[in-house]
Amino acid sequence: MRQDFQSEFASVSSSLVTMAKAVRDAMRQASTALLTADYTLAQQVTDNDAQVDVLYRVVDDRVFNLVLRRQPITGDLRSALSALQAATDLERMGDLAVHVARATLRRYPATAAAPELADLFRAMSTVADQLAAKIVVALSHGDEALAGQLDGDDDAMDQLHRQLFQVMLSSDWPLGVEAAVDGALLGRYYERYADRAVNVGRHVMSLAAKS
Amino acid sequence: MRQDFQSEFASVSSSLVTMAKAVRDAMRQASTALLTADYTLAQQVTDNDAQVDVLYRVVDDRVFNLVLRRQPITGDLRSALSALQAATDLERMGDLAVHVARATLRRYPATAAAPELADLFRAMSTVADQLAAKIVVALSHGDEALAGQLDGDDDAMDQLHRQLFQVMLSSDWPLGVEAAVDGALLGRYYERYADRAVNVGRHVMSLAAKS
């Protein structure tokens, strides 16, 4: 019974890896679109999100059927439920990439990333990409140690997030309200993306520890 | 077996109702604190959130043990997993109330709700409270019809959210960047709270339809 569970669970894990790669690509493309005011690329990010949503439903469906048919033992059940939660977080990471893309679409042909903030957004997108890259590897190999590193990366994101607000709220902020509102929301999207990535890492640890 | 499942599941449902009441109170208090710049009340919201987190772990634990020991049939398993997802959304609604409270704490003794935006925040907090009230009732009675009304309330929230940005981004916005940044973030917290409430409603429909 246990072996049956685990061989079927491999297809769930493989869908999670595909999801993680997709939401990594989505945020990378959304960031490039943001920093270069690329309408077509931003549009592509919003169009591609449907694929992530489909993958979410695939994971949900597979986990459900697996638990229903295989009546898993403790560790296997924990893995199954962690996979479901990881899929929820990954789906939301895809949505957050779409939010970044939509900010680009909304301001086009102008930019949603004020020049004064572009370096910070570049740094935030780099941290987001590192987090997503680690999740892909951690999910692929059930790498508990790697998943544990995510908290540190998230601290870097939080620090950039604080810096962003310092720049916008300083007395010599040269731009208007619109640029600051865009900045605040974009900062929040990156911060939430990183936070969700840390959640996925926790689920991976739970997958790895119990399986 | 099925009856055993359902009698044990009643305690999960009851914890979800307690969570929903707690996150309703949290946002109501956070909104009052925001609109009256009440430091003590805002602090209370952040302190109370630990109780919601404890309830989340109670639900998670009970659902896990229920599925493990009872090997539920299709409808019961769907209910169990929906309960887990509802708990995740409720826990996050509690966090969003804390975010509103923190904005109040951050700006005290000044206000995070600019007078120009206070009416909109009051309206948003009313819609948020209506949504939370409906969730409490829907979870208490498995009320599918009520859960289905939540989408309409969420549309009202989205409209207020759009109005908020119109006010802040209009050329005659009399306040500075800080007030607009606070406004953008607070608006987002309310919008997300409502969105999560709609999710809870969907899980209730799934609970009601399958049980």
Short mmCIF file of C-alpha atoms in Angstrom, two decimals, chain B:
data_model
loop_
_atom_site.label_atom_id
_atom_site.label_comp_id
_atom_site.label_asym_id
_atom_site.label_seq_id
_atom_site.Cartn_x
_atom_site.Cartn_y
_atom_site.Cartn_z
CA MET B 1 -18.00 4.83 9.89
CA ARG B 2 -19.71 7.73 8.12
CA GLN B 3 -21.65 8.73 11.22
CA ASP B 4 -18.48 8.63 13.32
CA PHE B 5 -16.85 10.92 10.81
CA GLN B 6 -19.69 13.39 10.86
CA SER B 7 -19.97 13.59 14.61
CA GLU B 8 -16.23 14.22 14.91
CA PHE B 9 -16.36 16.70 12.02
CA ALA B 10 -18.84 18.78 14.02
CA SER B 11 -16.00 19.88 16.29
CA VAL B 12 -14.00 21.02 13.24
CA SER B 13 -16.99 23.05 12.02
CA SER B 14 -17.39 24.55 15.45
CA SER B 15 -13.73 25.67 15.50
CA LEU B 16 -14.20 27.26 12.07
CA VAL B 17 -17.16 29.24 13.40
CA THR B 18 -15.06 30.41 16.36
CA MET B 19 -12.29 31.45 13.95
CA ALA B 20 -14.73 33.33 11.73
CA LYS B 21 -16.15 35.21 14.72
CA ALA B 22 -12.64 36.07 15.89
CA VAL B 23 -11.51 37.44 12.51
CA ARG B 24 -14.77 39.39 12.21
CA ASP B 25 -14.15 41.00 15.62
CA ALA B 26 -10.51 41.60 14.69
CA MET B 27 -11.33 43.56 11.54
CA ARG B 28 -14.14 45.46 13.23
CA GLN B 29 -11.82 46.53 16.03
CA ALA B 30 -8.98 47.26 13.60
CA SER B 31 -11.34 49.50 11.59
CA THR B 32 -12.53 51.37 14.69
CA ALA B 33 -8.92 51.80 15.79
CA LEU B 34 -8.03 53.09 12.32
CA LEU B 35 -10.88 55.59 12.16
CA THR B 36 -10.38 56.90 15.71
CA ALA B 37 -6.56 56.53 15.91
CA ASP B 38 -6.99 54.31 18.97
CA TYR B 39 -3.58 52.89 19.88
CA THR B 40 -4.80 50.61 22.68
CA LEU B 41 -7.48 49.01 20.53
CA ALA B 42 -5.05 48.50 17.63
CA GLN B 43 -2.59 46.89 20.02
CA GLN B 44 -5.34 44.59 21.25
CA VAL B 45 -6.00 43.40 17.68
CA THR B 46 -2.35 42.46 17.19
CA ASP B 47 -2.26 40.72 20.60
CA ASN B 48 -5.43 38.71 19.96
CA ASP B 49 -4.22 37.29 16.66
CA ALA B 50 -2.32 34.52 18.45
CA GLN B 51 -5.69 32.99 19.37
CA VAL B 52 -6.63 32.72 15.70
CA ASP B 53 -3.31 31.04 14.97
CA VAL B 54 -3.96 28.52 17.74
CA LEU B 55 -7.41 27.77 16.31
CA TYR B 56 -5.86 27.22 12.91
CA ARG B 57 -3.55 24.58 14.34
CA VAL B 58 -6.48 22.96 16.17
CA VAL B 59 -8.43 22.64 12.90
CA ASP B 60 -5.36 21.40 11.01
CA ASP B 61 -4.69 18.79 13.68
CA ARG B 62 -8.28 17.61 13.95
CA VAL B 63 -8.75 17.31 10.20
CA PHE B 64 -5.50 15.40 9.88
CA ASN B 65 -6.43 12.92 12.58
CA LEU B 66 -9.95 12.56 11.30
CA VAL B 67 -8.80 11.67 7.79
CA LEU B 68 -6.12 9.38 9.15
CA ARG B 69 -8.38 7.40 11.47
CA ARG B 70 -11.71 7.48 9.68
CA GLN B 71 -10.69 6.93 6.05
CA PRO B 72 -13.57 9.08 4.83
CA ILE B 73 -15.66 8.44 1.73
CA THR B 74 -15.65 10.95 -1.15
CA GLY B 75 -18.03 13.62 0.23
CA ASP B 76 -16.58 13.49 3.72
CA LEU B 77 -13.02 13.78 2.45
CA ARG B 78 -14.02 16.79 0.34
CA SER B 79 -15.55 18.38 3.45
CA ALA B 80 -12.39 17.71 5.45
CA LEU B 81 -10.11 19.28 2.84
CA SER B 82 -12.47 22.23 2.37
CA ALA B 83 -12.40 22.82 6.13
CA LEU B 84 -8.62 22.94 6.00
CA GLN B 85 -8.67 25.46 3.18
CA ALA B 86 -11.30 27.57 4.95
CA ALA B 87 -9.09 27.61 8.05
CA THR B 88 -6.14 28.81 5.95
CA ASP B 89 -8.22 31.67 4.53
CA LEU B 90 -9.60 32.62 7.95
CA GLU B 91 -6.12 32.66 9.46
CA ARG B 92 -5.04 35.03 6.70
CA MET B 93 -8.08 37.28 7.28
CA GLY B 94 -6.85 37.61 10.87
CA ASP B 95 -3.41 38.64 9.58
CA LEU B 96 -4.98 41.29 7.36
CA ALA B 97 -6.83 42.78 10.33
CA VAL B 98 -3.44 42.90 12.08
CA HIS B 99 -2.00 44.76 9.08
CA VAL B 100 -4.74 47.40 9.40
CA ALA B 101 -4.03 47.65 13.13
CA ARG B 102 -0.28 48.02 12.50
CA ALA B 103 -0.87 50.91 10.11
CA THR B 104 -2.71 52.64 12.98
CA LEU B 105 0.13 51.91 15.42
CA ARG B 106 2.76 53.12 12.93
CA ARG B 107 1.18 56.56 12.45
CA TYR B 108 -0.02 57.15 16.02
CA PRO B 109 -0.73 59.79 17.35
CA ALA B 110 -1.44 60.90 13.78
CA THR B 111 -3.96 58.91 11.75
CA ALA B 112 -3.30 56.42 8.97
CA ALA B 113 -6.74 57.19 7.53
CA ALA B 114 -6.57 60.62 5.91
CA PRO B 115 -9.81 62.60 6.48
CA GLU B 116 -10.31 62.62 2.68
CA LEU B 117 -10.41 58.81 2.75
CA ALA B 118 -12.17 58.18 6.05
CA ASP B 119 -15.64 57.79 4.48
CA LEU B 120 -14.30 55.25 2.01
CA PHE B 121 -12.54 53.27 4.74
CA ARG B 122 -15.75 53.35 6.78
CA ALA B 123 -17.65 51.94 3.79
CA MET B 124 -14.96 49.31 3.16
CA SER B 125 -15.02 48.25 6.80
CA THR B 126 -18.83 47.94 6.64
CA VAL B 127 -18.61 45.66 3.61
CA ALA B 128 -15.83 43.66 5.27
CA ASP B 129 -18.00 43.24 8.36
CA GLN B 130 -21.01 42.15 6.29
CA LEU B 131 -18.89 39.54 4.55
CA ALA B 132 -17.48 38.26 7.83
CA ALA B 133 -20.97 38.16 9.39
CA LYS B 134 -22.27 36.08 6.47
CA ILE B 135 -19.36 33.68 6.76
CA VAL B 136 -20.12 33.15 10.45
CA VAL B 137 -23.75 32.29 9.65
CA ALA B 138 -22.85 30.21 6.58
CA LEU B 139 -20.31 28.17 8.56
CA SER B 140 -22.73 27.76 11.47
CA HIS B 141 -25.55 26.37 9.34
CA GLY B 142 -23.76 25.15 6.22
CA ASP B 143 -25.79 27.78 4.40
CA GLU B 144 -24.96 27.42 0.74
CA ALA B 145 -27.28 30.21 -0.49
CA LEU B 146 -25.75 32.74 1.89
CA ALA B 147 -22.25 31.71 0.92
CA GLY B 148 -23.24 32.33 -2.69
CA GLN B 149 -24.12 35.98 -1.91
CA LEU B 150 -20.55 36.80 -0.99
CA ASP B 151 -19.48 37.44 -4.58
CA GLY B 152 -21.92 40.35 -4.76
CA ASP B 153 -20.53 41.89 -1.57
CA ASP B 154 -17.04 41.46 -2.93
CA ASP B 155 -18.02 43.44 -6.05
CA ALA B 156 -19.03 46.29 -3.71
CA MET B 157 -15.59 46.10 -2.09
CA ASP B 158 -13.84 46.15 -5.46
CA GLN B 159 -15.81 49.24 -6.44
CA LEU B 160 -14.84 51.05 -3.22
CA HIS B 161 -11.24 49.98 -3.83
CA ARG B 162 -11.33 51.58 -7.28
CA GLN B 163 -12.90 54.75 -5.85
CA LEU B 164 -10.11 54.96 -3.30
CA PHE B 165 -7.50 55.05 -6.05
CA GLN B 166 -9.52 57.60 -8.02
CA VAL B 167 -9.48 59.94 -5.01
CA MET B 168 -5.79 59.50 -4.31
CA LEU B 169 -4.71 59.81 -7.93
CA SER B 170 -6.92 62.78 -8.81
CA SER B 171 -5.06 65.99 -9.58
CA ASP B 172 -6.61 67.76 -6.58
CA TRP B 173 -5.45 65.23 -3.96
CA PRO B 174 -4.51 67.68 -1.21
CA LEU B 175 -2.29 65.42 0.86
CA GLY B 176 1.17 64.10 0.40
CA VAL B 177 2.78 60.85 -0.54
CA GLU B 178 2.64 59.29 2.92
CA ALA B 179 -1.15 59.54 3.17
CA ALA B 180 -1.50 58.04 -0.30
CA VAL B 181 0.89 55.17 0.44
CA ASP B 182 -1.04 54.39 3.63
CA GLY B 183 -4.28 54.62 1.66
CA ALA B 184 -3.05 52.26 -1.07
CA LEU B 185 -1.91 49.64 1.44
CA LEU B 186 -5.00 49.89 3.64
CA GLY B 187 -7.21 49.62 0.58
CA ARG B 188 -5.36 46.50 -0.43
CA TYR B 189 -5.76 44.93 3.03
CA TYR B 190 -9.54 45.41 2.93
CA GLU B 191 -9.74 44.14 -0.63
CA ARG B 192 -7.74 41.03 0.26
CA TYR B 193 -9.82 40.42 3.40
CA ALA B 194 -12.97 40.46 1.26
CA ASP B 195 -11.37 38.20 -1.31
CA ARG B 196 -10.45 35.65 1.35
CA ALA B 197 -13.98 35.83 2.73
CA VAL B 198 -15.29 34.89 -0.73
CA ASN B 199 -12.90 31.93 -0.71
CA VAL B 200 -14.28 30.81 2.65
CA GLY B 201 -17.76 31.03 1.13
CA ARG B 202 -16.69 28.74 -1.71
CA HIS B 203 -15.36 26.22 0.79
CA VAL B 204 -18.65 26.39 2.70
CA MET B 205 -20.50 25.59 -0.53
CA SER B 206 -18.24 22.64 -1.01
CA LEU B 207 -18.84 21.57 2.62
CA ALA B 208 -22.60 21.96 2.23
CA ALA B 209 -22.90 20.36 -1.20
CA LYS B 210 -20.97 17.22 -0.36
CA SER B 211 -21.86 16.51 3.23
#
